[in-house]
Coordinates of C-alpha atoms in Angstrom, one line a residue:
A1 CA 0.0 0.0 0.0
S2 CA 1.1 3.6 -0.7
Q3 CA 0.9 6.6 1.6
V4 CA -0.8 9.8 0.6
S5 CA 0.5 12.4 3.0
A6 CA -2.4 14.8 2.4
H7 CA -4.8 12.3 3.8
N8 CA -2.5 10.5 6.2
K9 CA -4.1 7.1 5.3
E10 CA -2.9 4.1 3.5
I11 CA -4.4 3.8 0.0
H12 CA -5.3 0.2 -0.9
N13 CA -7.0 0.8 -4.2
I14 CA -7.7 3.5 -6.9
Y15 CA -11.1 4.1 -8.3
L16 CA -12.2 6.3 -11.2
A17 CA -15.7 7.5 -11.7
G18 CA -16.5 9.1 -15.1
M19 CA -18.8 8.8 -18.1
G20 CA -18.2 8.9 -21.9
G21 CA -15.4 11.3 -23.0
S22 CA -14.6 12.0 -19.4
G23 CA -14.3 8.4 -18.4
I24 CA -12.3 7.0 -21.3
G25 CA -9.1 8.6 -20.0
G26 CA -9.4 6.3 -17.0
N27 CA -9.5 3.2 -19.3
F28 CA -6.2 4.3 -20.9
V29 CA -4.5 5.2 -17.6
A30 CA -5.5 1.9 -15.9
E31 CA -3.9 0.0 -18.8
F32 CA -0.8 2.3 -18.9
V33 CA 0.1 1.8 -15.2
T34 CA -0.6 -1.9 -14.9
D35 CA 3.1 -2.7 -15.2
E36 CA 4.0 -0.4 -12.4
L37 CA 1.0 0.2 -10.0
S38 CA 1.1 -2.2 -7.0
I39 CA -2.6 -1.7 -6.1
P40 CA -5.8 -2.2 -8.1
F41 CA -7.1 0.5 -10.4
T42 CA -10.8 0.2 -11.2
V43 CA -12.8 2.3 -13.7
R44 CA -16.6 2.3 -13.5
K45 CA -19.2 4.2 -15.4
G46 CA -22.6 4.6 -13.8
Y47 CA -24.5 5.6 -10.7
T48 CA -23.3 2.9 -8.3
V49 CA -20.0 2.4 -6.5
P50 CA -18.6 -1.0 -5.5
H51 CA -18.2 -1.9 -1.8
S52 CA -14.4 -2.0 -2.2
V53 CA -14.4 1.9 -2.3
T54 CA -13.6 2.9 1.3
E55 CA -11.7 5.4 3.3
H56 CA -8.6 3.6 2.0
T57 CA -9.4 4.4 -1.7
L58 CA -8.0 7.2 -3.9
A59 CA -11.1 8.2 -5.9
I60 CA -10.6 10.3 -9.1
I61 CA -13.9 12.0 -10.1
S62 CA -13.8 12.9 -13.8
S63 CA -16.5 15.0 -15.4
Y64 CA -15.6 17.6 -18.0
S65 CA -18.7 19.7 -17.3
G66 CA -18.7 19.0 -13.6
N67 CA -22.5 18.3 -13.8
T68 CA -22.7 14.7 -15.2
E69 CA -25.6 13.1 -13.5
E70 CA -24.2 9.6 -13.0
T71 CA -20.8 10.8 -11.9
I72 CA -22.3 13.2 -9.3
A73 CA -24.4 10.3 -7.9
A74 CA -21.2 8.2 -7.6
F75 CA -19.4 11.1 -6.1
E76 CA -22.0 11.5 -3.4
I77 CA -21.6 7.9 -2.4
I78 CA -17.8 8.1 -2.4
Q79 CA -18.0 11.2 -0.2
K80 CA -19.9 9.2 2.4
R81 CA -17.3 6.4 2.2
G82 CA -14.6 8.9 3.3
A83 CA -12.3 8.2 0.3
K84 CA -9.4 10.4 -0.7
I85 CA -11.0 12.5 -3.5
V86 CA -9.4 14.3 -6.4
V87 CA -11.8 16.0 -8.9
V88 CA -10.9 16.6 -12.5
S89 CA -13.3 19.0 -14.2
S90 CA -13.8 22.3 -15.9
G91 CA -16.2 23.6 -13.3
G92 CA -19.9 22.9 -12.4
K93 CA -21.1 21.2 -9.3
L94 CA -18.0 19.1 -8.8
I95 CA -15.5 22.0 -8.7
Q96 CA -18.0 23.8 -6.4
A97 CA -18.1 20.7 -4.1
A98 CA -14.3 20.4 -4.1
L99 CA -14.0 24.0 -3.0
E100 CA -16.6 23.7 -0.3
H101 CA -15.2 20.5 1.2
G102 CA -11.5 21.1 0.6
Y103 CA -11.0 18.3 -1.8
D104 CA -8.0 18.3 -4.2
Y105 CA -9.0 19.2 -7.7
I106 CA -7.6 20.0 -11.1
Q107 CA -9.6 22.5 -13.2
V108 CA -9.1 22.1 -16.9
P109 CA -10.1 24.7 -19.6
G110 CA -13.8 24.8 -20.1
D111 CA -14.3 26.2 -23.6
W112 CA -14.1 23.0 -25.6
P113 CA -17.2 21.9 -27.6
S114 CA -17.4 18.4 -26.2
P115 CA -15.9 16.2 -23.5
R116 CA -14.6 13.6 -26.0
A117 CA -12.4 16.4 -27.5
C118 CA -10.8 16.7 -24.1
L119 CA -9.4 13.2 -23.7
G120 CA -5.9 14.8 -23.6
F121 CA -6.9 16.8 -20.5
S122 CA -8.4 13.9 -18.5
L123 CA -5.8 11.3 -19.5
V124 CA -2.8 13.5 -18.8
Q125 CA -4.2 14.9 -15.5
Q126 CA -4.9 11.3 -14.2
V127 CA -1.3 10.3 -14.9
F128 CA 0.0 13.4 -13.1
I129 CA -2.3 12.6 -10.1
L130 CA -0.8 9.2 -9.7
N131 CA 2.7 10.6 -10.2
K132 CA 2.2 13.5 -7.8
L133 CA 0.9 11.2 -5.0
G134 CA 3.8 8.7 -5.5
F135 CA 2.0 5.8 -7.0
I136 CA 4.1 5.9 -10.3
G137 CA 7.4 7.4 -11.3
D138 CA 8.3 9.8 -14.0
E139 CA 8.5 7.3 -16.9
K140 CA 4.9 7.6 -17.9
I141 CA 5.2 11.4 -17.9
N142 CA 8.2 11.2 -20.2
S143 CA 6.3 8.8 -22.5
I144 CA 3.4 11.3 -22.8
E145 CA 5.9 14.0 -23.7
K146 CA 7.4 11.8 -26.4
S147 CA 3.9 11.0 -27.7
I148 CA 3.4 14.7 -28.4
T149 CA 6.5 14.8 -30.6
L150 CA 5.4 11.5 -32.3
I151 CA 2.0 12.6 -33.4
Q152 CA 3.3 16.0 -34.5
S153 CA 5.9 14.4 -36.7
E154 CA 3.4 11.9 -38.1
E155 CA 0.5 14.3 -38.6
K156 CA 0.6 14.3 -42.4
H157 CA 0.9 10.5 -42.6
I158 CA -1.9 10.0 -40.0
K159 CA -4.3 12.2 -42.0
E160 CA -3.5 10.6 -45.3
E161 CA -4.0 7.1 -43.8
A162 CA -7.2 8.2 -42.0
K163 CA -8.8 9.4 -45.2
K164 CA -8.0 6.1 -47.0
V165 CA -9.5 4.1 -44.1
A166 CA -12.6 6.3 -43.9
D167 CA -13.2 5.7 -47.6
R168 CA -13.1 1.9 -47.0
L169 CA -15.4 2.1 -44.0
N170 CA -18.0 4.3 -45.6
G171 CA -21.4 2.7 -45.8
K172 CA -20.3 -0.3 -43.8
I173 CA -20.5 -1.5 -40.1
P174 CA -17.0 -1.4 -38.6
I175 CA -15.9 -4.3 -36.4
I176 CA -12.7 -3.7 -34.5
Y177 CA -10.3 -6.3 -33.2
T178 CA -7.2 -5.7 -31.1
P179 CA -5.0 -7.3 -28.4
T180 CA -6.3 -6.9 -24.9
R181 CA -3.7 -4.2 -23.9
M182 CA -5.1 -2.0 -26.7
E183 CA -8.7 -2.4 -25.6
P184 CA -9.0 1.3 -24.6
V185 CA -8.0 2.3 -28.2
A186 CA -10.7 0.0 -29.6
L187 CA -13.3 1.5 -27.1
R188 CA -12.2 5.0 -28.1
F189 CA -12.5 4.1 -31.8
K190 CA -16.0 2.7 -31.3
Q191 CA -17.2 5.7 -29.3
Q192 CA -15.8 8.1 -31.8
I193 CA -17.5 6.2 -34.7
N194 CA -20.8 6.4 -32.7
E195 CA -20.6 10.1 -31.8
N196 CA -18.6 11.7 -34.7
A197 CA -19.8 9.6 -37.6
K198 CA -23.2 8.7 -36.2
M199 CA -22.7 5.0 -36.9
L200 CA -23.1 1.8 -35.1
C201 CA -20.1 -0.5 -34.6
W202 CA -18.6 -3.0 -32.2
Y203 CA -15.3 -4.3 -31.0
Q204 CA -13.7 -7.3 -29.3
T205 CA -10.3 -8.2 -28.0
V206 CA -7.8 -10.9 -28.9
P207 CA -7.6 -13.6 -27.6
E208 CA -11.1 -13.4 -26.0
M209 CA -12.8 -13.2 -29.4
N210 CA -11.2 -16.5 -30.4
H211 CA -13.3 -18.1 -27.6
N212 CA -16.7 -16.9 -28.8
E213 CA -17.1 -14.3 -31.4
L214 CA -15.1 -16.1 -34.1
V215 CA -17.8 -18.8 -34.1
G216 CA -20.4 -16.1 -35.1
W217 CA -18.7 -15.6 -38.4
R218 CA -21.0 -17.8 -40.6
K219 CA -22.7 -15.4 -43.0
K220 CA -21.0 -13.5 -45.9
S221 CA -22.0 -9.9 -46.1
S222 CA -20.6 -6.8 -47.8
D223 CA -21.9 -4.7 -44.9
W224 CA -19.0 -5.7 -42.6
A225 CA -15.7 -3.9 -42.4
V226 CA -13.2 -5.5 -40.1
V227 CA -10.4 -3.3 -38.6
Y228 CA -7.4 -4.9 -36.9
L229 CA -5.4 -2.6 -34.6
R230 CA -2.0 -4.2 -34.4
N231 CA 1.5 -3.5 -33.1
E232 CA 4.9 -4.7 -34.2
D233 CA 5.6 -5.9 -30.7
D234 CA 2.4 -7.8 -30.1
S235 CA 3.0 -11.2 -28.4
L236 CA 3.7 -14.0 -30.9
R237 CA 0.7 -16.0 -29.9
N238 CA -1.7 -13.0 -30.2
A239 CA -0.1 -12.1 -33.6
K240 CA -0.7 -15.6 -34.8
R241 CA -4.3 -15.6 -33.5
M242 CA -5.0 -12.4 -35.4
D243 CA -3.4 -13.8 -38.6
I244 CA -5.5 -17.0 -38.4
S245 CA -8.7 -15.3 -37.5
K246 CA -8.2 -12.8 -40.4
E247 CA -8.0 -15.8 -42.8
I248 CA -11.2 -17.2 -41.4
I249 CA -13.1 -13.9 -41.5
S250 CA -11.9 -13.2 -45.0
D251 CA -14.4 -15.8 -46.3
Y252 CA -17.2 -13.6 -44.9
S253 CA -16.0 -10.0 -45.3
D254 CA -14.5 -8.4 -48.3
T255 CA -13.2 -5.4 -46.3
I256 CA -10.4 -6.2 -43.8
I257 CA -8.1 -3.4 -42.8
E258 CA -4.9 -3.8 -40.7
L259 CA -3.6 -0.7 -38.9
Y260 CA -0.2 -0.7 -37.2
S261 CA 0.8 1.7 -34.4
K262 CA 4.0 3.7 -34.3
G263 CA 6.2 4.7 -31.3
N264 CA 7.9 3.0 -28.5
G265 CA 6.0 1.5 -25.6
L266 CA 2.3 1.3 -24.8
I267 CA 1.7 5.0 -24.2
E268 CA 3.2 6.2 -27.4
K269 CA 1.5 3.5 -29.5
S270 CA -1.8 4.2 -27.8
I271 CA -1.7 8.0 -28.3
Y272 CA -0.6 7.4 -32.0
F273 CA -3.7 5.2 -32.4
I274 CA -6.0 7.7 -30.7
H275 CA -4.9 10.4 -33.1
L276 CA -5.3 8.1 -36.1
V277 CA -8.8 6.7 -35.2
D278 CA -10.1 10.2 -34.2
W279 CA -9.1 11.5 -37.7
I280 CA -10.7 8.4 -39.3
T281 CA -14.0 9.2 -37.6
Y282 CA -13.8 12.9 -38.5
Y283 CA -13.4 12.0 -42.2
L284 CA -16.2 9.5 -41.9
S285 CA -18.5 12.3 -40.6
A286 CA -17.6 14.3 -43.6
L287 CA -18.4 11.4 -46.0
H288 CA -21.7 11.0 -44.2
G289 CA -22.5 14.7 -44.4
V290 CA -23.0 14.9 -40.6
D291 CA -21.8 17.3 -38.0
S292 CA -19.1 15.5 -35.9
I293 CA -19.8 17.6 -32.9
E294 CA -23.6 17.4 -32.8
V295 CA -25.1 15.0 -30.2
D296 CA -28.7 16.1 -30.2
V297 CA -30.1 12.7 -29.2
I298 CA -27.9 12.8 -26.0
D299 CA -29.2 16.3 -25.2
F300 CA -32.7 15.1 -25.7
L301 CA -32.2 12.2 -23.4
K302 CA -30.7 14.4 -20.7
A303 CA -33.6 16.9 -21.0
S304 CA -36.1 14.1 -20.8
L305 CA -34.5 12.7 -17.6
A306 CA -34.4 16.2 -16.1
K307 CA -38.2 16.3 -16.3
L308 CA -38.6 13.2 -14.1

């Protein structure tokens, strides 16, 4: 267990509460630190909080607006549990509560059009929280800095590849496969396809899909477009699993795309992929003639819930 001097209590686990674009950063960070963090890091999205969140928990509350209904409900439960709380938000009720109760908080810029456009804020701040409180060293910070240089140097190539992939995905239902350690990238890709391009899609990880979903490939259709997110340093067994599954699926789908990451280490590779898939979904929105920022149906849902 690690000590957090500001709370003077042993921390036995880390818990992140956040939804959508504010919660996805936690998925990435939980994967990034798995090789270094000696205590469990759990990410949960919803109203409820597991019993394992106690006074010995570091709870990161992530909501870009500071007013997300589910995250505030979880926050109120976590308050009663006496956890060590750190808020990451641009304002709203959460920053107000942090000021009132003396909780640590990080206030990020609040003039961005959507939380999903602020992944960089939530992801980076969460890594810095773990570093500041002594749970991880400086290596992850250094990797993030290198990632900035990587995506800047690869910007032209990333956009060119993204346009080509978007053309191949246009009019199809994307199905994303990737090794388990890259699951946050696949989740991000799916969510961005949903919100930016206004399309349905799904994803599954390897090797898990070899134990179930692979059996579901029985019907040939031109509607499917399979995207493999791969890395040069994927484990040999996972690489072979993807090669074999690709051969099987090629009998049922005529669109199979393989994308390879660039960079050194998980953080650089993941951020490279984030940049690539975000551009793919942007170009898809243009092909569909839709506004990538618009989320009217979510606004309608929230307004309907507010009437209850």
